[in-house]
Coordinates of C-alpha atoms and ligand atoms in Angstrom, one line a residue:
Chain Y
M685 CA 48.1 -133.6 -340.4
S686 CA 45.8 -135.6 -338.2
N687 CA 46.9 -133.6 -335.2
Q688 CA 45.7 -130.3 -336.6
P689 CA 42.0 -130.5 -335.8
E690 CA 42.9 -131.4 -332.2
I691 CA 45.1 -128.3 -332.0
Q692 CA 42.3 -126.1 -333.3
S693 CA 39.5 -127.5 -331.4
T694 CA 40.6 -126.6 -327.9
S695 CA 37.6 -125.9 -325.8
R696 CA 36.8 -122.2 -326.0
V697 CA 33.1 -122.3 -325.4
G698 CA 33.3 -119.7 -322.6
D699 CA 35.3 -117.3 -324.8
V700 CA 32.8 -117.7 -327.7
L701 CA 29.8 -117.2 -325.4
F702 CA 31.3 -114.2 -323.7
G703 CA 32.6 -112.7 -327.0
G704 CA 29.2 -113.2 -328.5
A705 CA 27.4 -111.7 -325.6
A706 CA 29.7 -108.7 -325.6
K707 CA 29.1 -108.2 -329.3
I708 CA 25.4 -108.4 -329.0
A709 CA 25.4 -106.0 -326.1
S710 CA 27.5 -103.4 -327.7
G711 CA 25.7 -103.8 -331.0
G712 CA 22.5 -103.4 -329.0
I713 CA 23.7 -100.1 -327.5
V714 CA 24.6 -98.7 -330.9
L715 CA 21.2 -99.7 -332.2
I716 CA 19.4 -98.0 -329.3
V717 CA 21.3 -94.8 -329.9
L718 CA 20.5 -95.0 -333.6
I719 CA 16.8 -95.6 -332.8
I720 CA 16.7 -92.6 -330.5
G721 CA 18.3 -90.5 -333.1
I722 CA 15.9 -91.6 -335.8
F723 CA 13.0 -91.1 -333.4
L724 CA 14.1 -87.5 -332.7
L725 CA 14.6 -86.7 -336.3
S726 CA 11.3 -88.2 -337.6
N727 CA 9.3 -86.4 -335.0
A728 CA 11.0 -83.1 -335.6
W729 CA 11.0 -83.4 -339.4
Q730 CA 7.6 -81.8 -340.3
P731 CA 7.9 -78.8 -337.9
L732 CA 11.5 -78.2 -339.2
L733 CA 10.2 -78.1 -342.8
D734 CA 7.4 -75.7 -341.9
N735 CA 9.6 -73.5 -339.7
S736 CA 9.4 -69.9 -340.8
A737 CA 12.4 -68.7 -338.8
N738 CA 16.0 -69.8 -339.4
F739 CA 16.5 -72.9 -337.2
F740 CA 20.2 -72.1 -336.7
T741 CA 20.3 -68.4 -336.3
S742 CA 16.9 -67.4 -334.8
T743 CA 16.6 -66.6 -331.1
E744 CA 12.9 -67.1 -331.1
F745 CA 11.2 -70.2 -330.0
R746 CA 7.5 -70.4 -330.6
A747 CA 5.8 -73.7 -331.1
S748 CA 2.2 -72.4 -331.1
T749 CA 2.3 -69.9 -333.9
K750 CA 1.2 -71.1 -337.4
P751 CA 3.6 -71.8 -338.9
P752 CA 5.9 -72.2 -335.9
R753 CA 8.9 -69.9 -335.6
F754 CA 11.8 -71.4 -333.8
G755 CA 15.6 -71.4 -333.8
V756 CA 18.3 -72.7 -331.5
A757 CA 20.7 -69.8 -331.4
A758 CA 19.6 -68.5 -328.0
L759 CA 19.3 -72.0 -326.5
L760 CA 22.7 -73.0 -327.8
W761 CA 24.3 -69.8 -326.4
T762 CA 22.7 -70.2 -323.0
T763 CA 23.5 -74.0 -322.8
L764 CA 27.1 -73.5 -323.8
L765 CA 27.6 -70.5 -321.7
T766 CA 26.2 -72.0 -318.5
S767 CA 28.3 -75.2 -319.1
A768 CA 31.4 -73.3 -320.1
V769 CA 31.3 -71.1 -317.0
A770 CA 30.5 -74.1 -314.8
L771 CA 33.4 -76.0 -316.3
A772 CA 35.8 -73.0 -316.0
I773 CA 35.1 -72.9 -312.3
A774 CA 34.8 -76.6 -311.5
V775 CA 37.8 -77.9 -313.3
P776 CA 40.5 -75.8 -311.5
V777 CA 38.8 -76.6 -308.2
A778 CA 38.5 -80.3 -308.9
I779 CA 42.2 -80.5 -310.0
G780 CA 43.2 -78.7 -306.9
L781 CA 41.1 -81.0 -304.7
A782 CA 42.4 -84.1 -306.5
L783 CA 46.0 -82.9 -306.0
L784 CA 45.3 -82.2 -302.4
L785 CA 43.8 -85.6 -301.9
T786 CA 46.5 -87.5 -303.6
Q787 CA 49.7 -85.5 -302.9
Y788 CA 49.3 -83.4 -299.8
V789 CA 46.9 -85.1 -297.3
T790 CA 46.7 -88.7 -296.6
G791 CA 44.8 -91.1 -294.3
R792 CA 41.7 -90.0 -292.5
V793 CA 41.8 -86.4 -293.5
A794 CA 41.9 -87.4 -297.2
S795 CA 39.0 -89.9 -296.7
A796 CA 37.0 -87.3 -294.9
I797 CA 37.4 -84.7 -297.6
A798 CA 36.7 -87.3 -300.3
F799 CA 33.6 -88.4 -298.4
V800 CA 32.2 -84.9 -298.3
I801 CA 32.8 -84.4 -302.0
D802 CA 31.2 -87.7 -302.8
L803 CA 28.2 -86.7 -300.7
L804 CA 27.6 -83.7 -303.0
A805 CA 27.1 -86.2 -305.8
A806 CA 24.3 -87.8 -303.9
V807 CA 22.2 -84.6 -303.6
P808 CA 19.3 -84.8 -306.1
S809 CA 19.4 -82.1 -308.7
V810 CA 16.0 -80.8 -307.8
I811 CA 17.4 -80.0 -304.4
F812 CA 20.3 -78.2 -306.0
G813 CA 17.7 -76.2 -308.1
L814 CA 15.7 -75.2 -305.1
W815 CA 18.7 -74.3 -303.0
G816 CA 20.2 -72.4 -306.0
I817 CA 17.2 -70.2 -306.6
K818 CA 16.2 -69.7 -302.9
I819 CA 19.4 -69.6 -300.9
F820 CA 22.6 -69.7 -302.9
G821 CA 21.4 -67.3 -305.7
P822 CA 20.3 -64.5 -303.3
A823 CA 23.5 -65.0 -301.3
I824 CA 25.7 -64.3 -304.3
Q825 CA 23.7 -61.4 -305.6
P826 CA 26.1 -58.8 -304.1
S827 CA 29.1 -60.4 -305.9
A828 CA 27.0 -60.5 -309.1
H829 CA 26.3 -56.8 -308.8
L830 CA 29.9 -56.1 -308.1
I831 CA 31.1 -57.9 -311.2
E832 CA 28.3 -56.2 -313.2
N833 CA 29.4 -52.8 -312.0
L834 CA 33.1 -53.4 -312.7
L835 CA 32.8 -55.3 -316.0
G836 CA 29.4 -54.2 -317.2
W837 CA 30.9 -52.5 -320.3
I838 CA 31.6 -56.0 -321.7
P839 CA 28.4 -57.3 -323.1
L840 CA 29.0 -60.7 -321.5
F841 CA 28.7 -59.1 -318.1
G842 CA 26.1 -56.4 -319.1
D843 CA 22.9 -55.6 -317.3
G844 CA 20.7 -58.6 -318.1
Q845 CA 17.3 -57.1 -317.1
V846 CA 16.8 -59.8 -314.6
A847 CA 16.3 -58.6 -311.1
S848 CA 16.0 -62.0 -309.5
P849 CA 18.9 -64.4 -308.9
G850 CA 17.5 -66.5 -311.7
T851 CA 20.5 -65.7 -314.0
V852 CA 22.9 -67.7 -316.1
F853 CA 25.5 -66.7 -313.5
T854 CA 23.7 -68.4 -310.6
A855 CA 22.9 -71.5 -312.8
S856 CA 26.5 -71.8 -313.8
L857 CA 27.8 -71.7 -310.2
V858 CA 25.3 -74.3 -309.1
L859 CA 26.2 -76.4 -312.1
A860 CA 29.8 -76.1 -311.2
I861 CA 29.1 -77.5 -307.7
M862 CA 27.0 -80.3 -309.3
I863 CA 29.7 -81.5 -311.6
L864 CA 32.5 -81.0 -309.1
P865 CA 32.3 -84.5 -307.5
I866 CA 32.6 -86.5 -310.7
I867 CA 35.5 -84.4 -312.1
T868 CA 37.2 -84.6 -308.7
A869 CA 36.7 -88.3 -308.3
L870 CA 38.0 -89.1 -311.8
T871 CA 41.0 -86.8 -311.7
R872 CA 41.9 -88.1 -308.2
D873 CA 41.9 -91.6 -309.6
V874 CA 44.3 -90.8 -312.4
F875 CA 46.5 -88.7 -310.3
A876 CA 46.7 -91.5 -307.7
Q877 CA 47.9 -93.9 -310.4
T878 CA 51.0 -91.9 -311.1
P879 CA 53.7 -94.5 -311.0
R880 CA 55.7 -94.5 -307.7
E881 CA 58.9 -94.6 -309.8
T882 CA 58.1 -91.5 -311.6
I883 CA 57.4 -89.6 -308.4
E884 CA 60.6 -90.9 -306.9
G885 CA 62.5 -89.9 -310.0
A886 CA 61.4 -86.3 -309.5
L887 CA 62.1 -86.4 -305.7
A888 CA 65.6 -87.8 -306.3
L889 CA 66.3 -84.8 -308.5
G890 CA 65.6 -82.6 -305.5
A891 CA 62.0 -81.6 -306.5
T892 CA 59.8 -80.0 -303.9
R893 CA 56.3 -81.3 -303.5
W894 CA 54.8 -78.9 -306.0
E895 CA 57.6 -79.6 -308.4
V896 CA 56.9 -83.3 -308.1
T897 CA 53.3 -82.5 -309.0
R898 CA 54.4 -80.5 -312.0
L899 CA 57.0 -83.0 -313.3
A900 CA 55.3 -86.3 -312.6
V901 CA 51.7 -86.1 -311.5
L902 CA 50.2 -83.5 -313.8
P903 CA 51.8 -84.7 -317.1
Y904 CA 50.8 -88.2 -316.2
G905 CA 47.2 -87.3 -315.3
R906 CA 46.6 -84.6 -317.9
S907 CA 44.7 -86.6 -320.5
G908 CA 42.6 -88.3 -317.7
A909 CA 41.8 -84.9 -316.3
I910 CA 40.7 -83.6 -319.7
A911 CA 38.5 -86.7 -320.2
A912 CA 37.0 -86.1 -316.7
A913 CA 36.3 -82.4 -317.6
M914 CA 34.6 -83.6 -320.8
L915 CA 32.4 -86.0 -318.9
G916 CA 31.5 -83.1 -316.5
L917 CA 30.7 -81.0 -319.4
G918 CA 28.4 -83.7 -320.8
R919 CA 26.5 -83.6 -317.5
A920 CA 26.3 -79.8 -317.4
L921 CA 25.0 -79.6 -320.9
G922 CA 22.2 -82.0 -320.2
E923 CA 21.3 -80.9 -316.6
T924 CA 17.6 -80.1 -316.6
I925 CA 15.7 -79.7 -313.5
A926 CA 18.2 -77.6 -311.5
V927 CA 18.7 -75.2 -314.4
M928 CA 15.0 -75.0 -315.1
L929 CA 14.3 -74.1 -311.5
I930 CA 17.0 -71.4 -311.4
L931 CA 16.8 -69.7 -314.8
S932 CA 14.2 -66.9 -315.3
K933 CA 12.5 -66.6 -318.6
V934 CA 13.3 -63.5 -320.5
A935 CA 11.3 -61.6 -323.1
R936 CA 14.3 -60.9 -325.3
F937 CA 17.6 -62.8 -325.7
D938 CA 20.7 -61.2 -324.1
V939 CA 24.2 -62.6 -324.2
S940 CA 25.0 -61.5 -320.6
V941 CA 25.6 -64.0 -317.8
F942 CA 23.3 -61.7 -315.7
S943 CA 20.4 -62.4 -318.0
G944 CA 18.0 -65.4 -317.8
G945 CA 17.1 -67.6 -320.6
E946 CA 16.6 -71.3 -321.4
T947 CA 18.9 -74.1 -322.2
F948 CA 17.9 -77.0 -324.5
A949 CA 17.1 -79.1 -321.5
S950 CA 15.2 -76.5 -319.5
I951 CA 13.0 -75.3 -322.4
I952 CA 11.9 -78.9 -323.1
A953 CA 11.1 -79.7 -319.5
R954 CA 9.3 -76.4 -318.9
N955 CA 7.1 -76.7 -321.9
A956 CA 6.2 -80.3 -321.4
P957 CA 2.5 -79.3 -321.0
E958 CA 2.5 -78.1 -324.6
F959 CA 3.3 -81.6 -326.0
D960 CA -0.4 -82.1 -326.5
T961 CA -0.1 -82.5 -330.2
P962 CA 2.8 -84.5 -331.8
Y963 CA 3.4 -81.5 -334.0
K964 CA 4.1 -79.1 -331.2
A965 CA 6.1 -81.8 -329.4
G966 CA 8.1 -82.1 -332.6
V967 CA 9.2 -78.5 -332.3
Y968 CA 10.7 -79.2 -328.9
I969 CA 12.1 -82.5 -330.1
S970 CA 14.1 -80.5 -332.7
A971 CA 15.9 -78.8 -329.8
G972 CA 16.4 -82.1 -328.1
L973 CA 18.0 -83.4 -331.3
V974 CA 20.6 -80.6 -331.2
L975 CA 21.3 -81.4 -327.5
F976 CA 21.6 -85.0 -328.3
V977 CA 24.2 -84.4 -331.0
L978 CA 26.1 -81.9 -328.8
T979 CA 26.4 -84.3 -325.8
F980 CA 27.2 -87.1 -328.0
A981 CA 30.1 -85.2 -329.6
V982 CA 31.4 -84.1 -326.2
N983 CA 31.4 -87.7 -324.9
A984 CA 33.1 -89.0 -328.0
L985 CA 35.7 -86.3 -327.7
A986 CA 36.3 -87.3 -324.1
R987 CA 36.9 -90.9 -325.2
V988 CA 39.3 -89.9 -327.9
V989 CA 41.3 -87.7 -325.6
A990 CA 41.4 -90.5 -322.9
E991 CA 42.5 -93.1 -325.5
R992 CA 45.2 -90.9 -326.9
G993 CA 46.6 -90.2 -323.5
K994 CA 46.6 -93.9 -322.8
A995 CA 48.5 -94.8 -325.9
K996 CA 51.2 -92.3 -325.1
S997 CA 52.1 -93.3 -321.6
Chain R
M280 CA 82.7 -82.5 -307.8
S281 CA 82.9 -85.7 -305.8
K282 CA 82.7 -86.2 -302.1
R283 CA 83.6 -88.7 -299.4
I284 CA 80.7 -90.4 -297.7
E285 CA 81.0 -91.5 -294.1
V286 CA 78.2 -93.5 -292.5
R287 CA 78.3 -93.7 -288.7
D288 CA 76.2 -95.9 -286.5
L289 CA 73.3 -95.9 -288.9
D290 CA 70.1 -97.5 -287.9
V291 CA 67.0 -97.4 -290.2
Y292 CA 63.4 -98.0 -289.2
Y293 CA 60.2 -98.4 -291.2
G294 CA 57.8 -97.4 -288.5
K295 CA 58.3 -100.0 -285.8
F296 CA 60.3 -102.3 -288.0
H297 CA 64.0 -102.1 -287.5
A298 CA 65.4 -102.7 -291.0
V299 CA 69.1 -102.0 -290.7
N300 CA 71.3 -102.2 -287.6
Q301 CA 74.5 -100.2 -286.9
V302 CA 76.1 -99.6 -290.3
N303 CA 79.5 -98.0 -290.4
L304 CA 81.3 -97.4 -293.7
T305 CA 83.3 -95.0 -295.7
V306 CA 83.1 -94.3 -299.4
Q307 CA 86.1 -92.6 -301.0
P308 CA 85.6 -89.9 -303.7
R309 CA 86.0 -91.0 -307.3
T310 CA 85.4 -94.7 -306.5
V311 CA 82.7 -97.1 -307.2
T312 CA 81.4 -99.0 -304.2
A313 CA 79.1 -101.9 -304.7
F314 CA 76.5 -103.1 -302.1
I315 CA 75.8 -106.8 -302.3
G316 CA 73.9 -109.2 -300.2
P317 CA 70.7 -111.3 -300.1
S318 CA 67.3 -109.9 -300.8
G319 CA 65.8 -108.0 -297.9
C320 CA 69.1 -107.3 -296.1
G321 CA 68.7 -103.5 -296.5
K322 CA 70.9 -102.6 -299.4
S323 CA 68.3 -100.3 -300.9
T324 CA 67.4 -99.0 -297.5
V325 CA 71.0 -97.9 -296.7
L326 CA 71.4 -96.5 -300.2
R327 CA 68.3 -94.4 -299.8
T328 CA 69.6 -92.9 -296.5
L329 CA 72.5 -91.5 -298.4
N330 CA 70.2 -88.9 -300.1
R331 CA 67.3 -89.0 -297.6
M332 CA 65.1 -90.8 -300.1
H333 CA 63.8 -93.2 -297.4
E334 CA 62.0 -90.2 -295.9
V335 CA 59.5 -90.2 -298.6
I336 CA 58.1 -93.5 -297.3
P337 CA 55.7 -92.7 -294.5
G338 CA 57.0 -93.7 -291.1
A339 CA 60.6 -94.3 -292.3
Y340 CA 63.4 -92.7 -290.3
C341 CA 67.0 -93.3 -289.3
T342 CA 69.4 -92.5 -286.5
G343 CA 73.1 -92.1 -286.7
Q344 CA 75.1 -89.9 -289.1
V345 CA 75.7 -89.7 -292.8
L346 CA 78.6 -87.3 -293.5
L347 CA 79.3 -85.8 -296.9
D348 CA 82.8 -84.4 -296.7
G349 CA 82.2 -83.9 -293.0
T350 CA 78.7 -82.3 -293.3
D351 CA 76.0 -84.3 -291.6
L352 CA 73.1 -84.8 -293.9
Y353 CA 70.8 -85.3 -290.9
A354 CA 71.9 -82.2 -288.9
P355 CA 69.0 -80.0 -287.9
G356 CA 68.2 -77.4 -290.6
V357 CA 69.5 -79.5 -293.5
D358 CA 66.9 -79.5 -296.3
P359 CA 66.3 -83.0 -297.8
V360 CA 65.5 -81.3 -301.1
A361 CA 68.9 -79.7 -301.1
V362 CA 70.6 -83.0 -300.2
R363 CA 69.0 -84.7 -303.2
R364 CA 70.2 -82.0 -305.5
I365 CA 73.8 -82.9 -304.7
V366 CA 73.3 -86.7 -304.3
G367 CA 71.6 -88.0 -307.4
M368 CA 69.9 -91.4 -307.8
V369 CA 69.1 -93.9 -310.6
F370 CA 66.5 -96.5 -310.0
Q371 CA 65.9 -100.1 -310.8
R372 CA 63.3 -99.4 -313.4
P373 CA 63.9 -96.6 -315.9
N374 CA 61.6 -93.8 -314.9
P375 CA 61.7 -90.9 -317.5
F376 CA 59.1 -88.3 -317.0
P377 CA 56.0 -89.1 -319.0
S378 CA 55.0 -86.9 -321.9
M379 CA 58.3 -85.1 -321.7
S380 CA 60.8 -85.0 -324.5
I381 CA 64.3 -86.4 -324.2
Y382 CA 65.7 -82.9 -324.0
D383 CA 63.2 -81.9 -321.3
N384 CA 63.9 -85.0 -319.3
V385 CA 67.6 -84.3 -319.2
A386 CA 67.1 -80.6 -318.6
S387 CA 64.5 -81.1 -315.8
G388 CA 66.9 -81.1 -312.9
L389 CA 68.6 -77.9 -314.2
K390 CA 65.3 -76.2 -314.6
L391 CA 64.5 -77.2 -311.0
N392 CA 67.6 -75.4 -310.0
G393 CA 66.3 -72.3 -311.8
E394 CA 68.4 -72.5 -315.0
R395 CA 66.6 -70.8 -317.8
N396 CA 69.3 -69.8 -320.2
K397 CA 68.7 -71.8 -323.4
Q398 CA 72.4 -72.0 -324.4
V399 CA 73.4 -73.2 -320.9
L400 CA 70.7 -75.8 -321.0
D401 CA 71.6 -76.9 -324.5
E402 CA 75.2 -77.4 -323.6
A403 CA 74.4 -79.2 -320.3
V404 CA 71.9 -81.6 -322.1
E405 CA 74.5 -82.4 -324.7
T406 CA 77.3 -83.0 -322.1
A407 CA 75.0 -85.2 -320.0
L408 CA 73.8 -87.2 -322.9
K409 CA 77.4 -87.7 -324.1
G410 CA 78.3 -88.6 -320.5
A411 CA 75.6 -91.2 -320.5
N412 CA 76.7 -92.6 -323.9
L413 CA 73.3 -91.8 -325.4
W414 CA 74.1 -88.7 -327.4
K415 CA 74.8 -90.5 -330.7
E416 CA 71.6 -92.4 -330.5
V417 CA 69.2 -89.5 -329.8
K418 CA 70.9 -86.3 -331.0
D419 CA 68.5 -86.1 -334.0
R420 CA 65.3 -86.7 -331.9
L421 CA 65.8 -84.7 -328.8
D422 CA 62.3 -83.4 -329.0
K423 CA 60.8 -86.9 -329.1
A424 CA 59.2 -88.4 -326.0
G425 CA 61.6 -90.0 -323.6
M426 CA 59.1 -92.9 -323.2
G427 CA 59.6 -93.8 -326.8
L428 CA 63.2 -95.1 -326.2
S429 CA 64.1 -98.7 -325.5
G430 CA 64.5 -99.8 -321.9
G431 CA 68.3 -99.6 -322.0
Q432 CA 68.2 -96.2 -323.6
Q433 CA 65.6 -95.0 -321.1
Q434 CA 67.9 -96.1 -318.3
R435 CA 70.8 -94.2 -319.8
L436 CA 68.4 -91.2 -320.2
C437 CA 67.8 -91.4 -316.5
I438 CA 71.5 -91.5 -315.8
A439 CA 71.9 -88.4 -318.1
R440 CA 69.1 -86.7 -316.1
A441 CA 70.9 -87.5 -312.9
I442 CA 74.3 -86.3 -314.0
A443 CA 73.1 -83.2 -315.8
V444 CA 72.9 -81.4 -312.5
K445 CA 76.5 -82.4 -311.7
P446 CA 75.9 -84.1 -308.4
E447 CA 78.6 -84.9 -305.9
V448 CA 77.5 -88.5 -305.6
L449 CA 75.5 -90.8 -307.8
L450 CA 73.5 -93.6 -306.2
M451 CA 72.3 -96.5 -308.3
D452 CA 69.9 -99.1 -307.1
E453 CA 70.1 -102.2 -309.4
P454 CA 70.4 -100.0 -312.5
C455 CA 70.8 -102.9 -314.8
S456 CA 68.3 -105.4 -313.5
A457 CA 65.7 -104.5 -316.0
L458 CA 68.1 -104.4 -318.9
D459 CA 69.3 -106.8 -321.6
P460 CA 73.0 -107.9 -321.5
I461 CA 74.1 -105.4 -324.2
S462 CA 72.4 -102.4 -322.5
T463 CA 73.9 -103.7 -319.2
L464 CA 77.3 -103.6 -320.7
A465 CA 76.7 -100.1 -321.9
V466 CA 75.7 -98.9 -318.5
E467 CA 78.7 -100.7 -316.9
D468 CA 81.1 -99.0 -319.3
L469 CA 79.4 -95.8 -318.3
I470 CA 79.9 -96.4 -314.6
H471 CA 83.6 -96.8 -315.3
E472 CA 83.7 -93.4 -316.9
L473 CA 81.5 -91.8 -314.3
K474 CA 84.0 -92.8 -311.6
E475 CA 86.4 -90.2 -313.0
S476 CA 84.1 -87.4 -311.9
Y477 CA 81.7 -88.8 -309.3
T478 CA 81.5 -90.9 -306.2
V479 CA 79.3 -93.8 -307.2
V480 CA 77.5 -96.3 -305.0
I481 CA 75.7 -99.1 -306.8
V482 CA 73.4 -101.9 -305.5
T483 CA 73.6 -105.1 -307.5
H484 CA 72.6 -108.7 -307.3
N485 CA 75.0 -109.6 -310.0
M486 CA 78.3 -110.7 -308.5
Q487 CA 80.1 -110.5 -311.9
Q488 CA 78.8 -107.0 -312.2
A489 CA 80.1 -106.0 -308.8
A490 CA 83.4 -107.5 -309.6
R491 CA 83.6 -105.7 -312.9
V492 CA 82.6 -102.2 -312.0
S493 CA 83.5 -101.7 -308.3
D494 CA 86.6 -100.7 -306.4
E495 CA 85.1 -101.4 -303.0
T496 CA 82.5 -103.9 -302.1
A497 CA 80.2 -103.9 -299.0
F498 CA 78.5 -107.2 -298.1
F499 CA 75.2 -106.9 -296.2
N500 CA 73.5 -109.8 -294.6
L501 CA 70.6 -110.5 -292.2
K502 CA 70.5 -113.2 -289.6
A503 CA 66.9 -114.2 -290.3
Q504 CA 63.8 -112.9 -291.9
G505 CA 62.4 -110.1 -289.7
E506 CA 65.8 -109.4 -288.1
P507 CA 67.5 -106.2 -289.0
G508 CA 70.1 -106.4 -291.8
H509 CA 73.7 -105.4 -291.0
L510 CA 76.9 -104.7 -292.8
V511 CA 79.2 -107.8 -292.6
E512 CA 82.3 -106.3 -294.1
I513 CA 83.5 -103.7 -296.6
G514 CA 86.8 -103.8 -298.4
P515 CA 88.5 -103.7 -301.8
T516 CA 86.5 -105.7 -304.2
E517 CA 89.5 -107.9 -305.1
Q518 CA 89.8 -108.8 -301.4
I519 CA 86.1 -109.4 -300.7
F520 CA 85.8 -111.7 -303.7
H521 CA 89.0 -113.6 -303.2
N522 CA 90.0 -113.4 -299.6
P523 CA 87.1 -112.3 -297.4
T524 CA 87.7 -112.0 -293.7
Q525 CA 84.2 -113.3 -292.7
Q526 CA 82.8 -116.8 -293.3
A527 CA 79.4 -115.4 -294.2
T528 CA 80.9 -113.3 -297.0
E529 CA 82.8 -116.3 -298.4
D530 CA 79.6 -118.4 -298.3
Y531 CA 77.6 -115.8 -300.1
I532 CA 80.3 -115.1 -302.8
T533 CA 80.8 -118.8 -303.5
G534 CA 77.1 -119.5 -303.6
R535 CA 77.0 -121.6 -300.5
F536 CA 74.6 -119.3 -299.1
G537 CA 71.6 -120.2 -296.9
Ligands
ATP1263 N1 58.6 -99.2 -297.7 C1 58.9 -100.1 -296.8 N2 58.1 -100.3 -295.7 C2 58.3 -101.2 -294.8 N3 59.4 -102.0 -294.8 C3 60.2 -101.9 -295.8 C4 60.0 -101.0 -296.9 N4 61.0 -101.1 -297.8 C5 61.8 -102.1 -297.3 N5 61.3 -102.6 -296.2 C6 61.9 -103.7 -295.4 O1 63.2 -103.3 -295.0 C7 64.1 -104.5 -295.2 C8 65.2 -104.1 -296.1 O2 64.6 -103.9 -297.4 P1 65.5 -103.4 -298.7 O3 64.5 -103.0 -299.7 O4 66.4 -102.4 -298.2 O5 66.3 -104.7 -299.1 P2 67.3 -105.0 -300.3 O6 68.5 -105.4 -299.7 O7 67.3 -103.8 -301.1 O8 66.5 -106.1 -301.0 P3 66.5 -106.4 -302.5 O9 67.8 -107.0 -302.9 O10 65.4 -107.5 -302.7 O11 66.2 -105.2 -303.2 C9 63.2 -105.6 -295.7 O12 62.9 -106.4 -294.6 C10 62.0 -104.9 -296.2 O13 60.9 -105.7 -296.0
MG1264 MG1 66.7 -103.3 -303.1

């Protein structure tokens, strides 16, 4: 009996301190997120009550009319469309690059390619925006016209009434380039962690290099790649300045990728001068609230996918 | 379905490092040959040259000949991928393919060979799993993940995967070193049965195991750390264990090594 206290009181001051600090920090982060959410909601509350358009289905967004008329349908469409197209382009390229860097080239060549890709991540988004609207956009106009001519009968590729390169199409491609480095880096890391034994198992069966990739590397890295894509999506959804510089404003909403429009982030940034009254600001904050929920959901989903993958392997 | 292996004047290098010096040996079809010897003497290295698996390590190469029923595996124009399809390998640590079912793991080699017929695959999977003494344990959960099996079951799954393609030769590099005694016994029994259809070469650190499973034993040694390993002698297991011709072999067998 007398020994028991001794057993229990081994010195764990460090553990307790560290555990406490970690708890406080993580609790703090949750608190901050909550406070941001509450801030957004409280500011948007009054305008939302007064809104004379349907917040979820209207494509209008007018903060200055009395009462205000605003809805997120168009913003949601443009935001999701730019991000989805960007992701559809960036993910295959990133996976290809990650496979190239881990399975096909090694040594200096691999480091050189990886360096160039990482360099892309260091370019400020405002530069991407300028480059997108002034150089890249005009350069891809011919291909845009080609697609429009071929597939114009599908509304998604219809004539968007935007003559300039300031289209969803341009914005999506630039976004794809912007999210490419992070997706590539993360997928490369998971692919590189494919256990040597698994790879050799495939090789010993007489698998070619591509078959090794298919049997060992891709199944092993799949959940990691999905998580990386989700993180890239999170970035694309929230990207502001580049999208704002590229997208042209349009008078009427159009679903086409060759139309302009606004995303949640771009409309808020572009209309910052209108935040002169808390009430008008609140109208835009309501859009911010939806974006907040959206990116939060995407990130949470990425976590879940990554965790599930971990548990399995 | 089983072939004779002849190794002639084999030297193996990892870049500049000379790992194995002048190995000459013959493995008869339908026998089990055990490679024994101290750590670092090149057992795995020699084993891997038998299906050109050493080539996947950057800088590794060998000189000499490895003949499979008279055909040199290193002759110009021989495709290492094709070699590995007829010389199968089982590793030290079980390595089933992740997120693949038991069935798909076993079928993977056949699918690589282009087999798509469901009925053929079903039969081959069943035969291989029975051959690996695993059928009874998994027949009701073939669609479950291979990773979900116990270590011993995973190793037998890997053996099933290797024999599903009906290789000429089966190489095993310490296949039981990660297994408990009961699983080890199961694998040893299996090796006895495999001998009826395959040429088996097994690397082991376990003397009793070598004595139990093998017909022939090859003893490898190295003079000193950093020196290349070499084959000391090869002969019937009985003779190597009870009446070796070399002093070094006797020292190693009786534990008077080093
Ligand atoms: N990938 C490699 N790169 C460089 N040298 C290697 C490599 N693999 C093995 N070697 C070297 O080759 C020699 C033989 O190694 P090998 O793995 O064949 O020994 P082993 O007899 O299988 O030993 P163990 O019983 O510990 O498995 C050792 O000196 C080892 O350091
Ligand atoms: Mg070894």
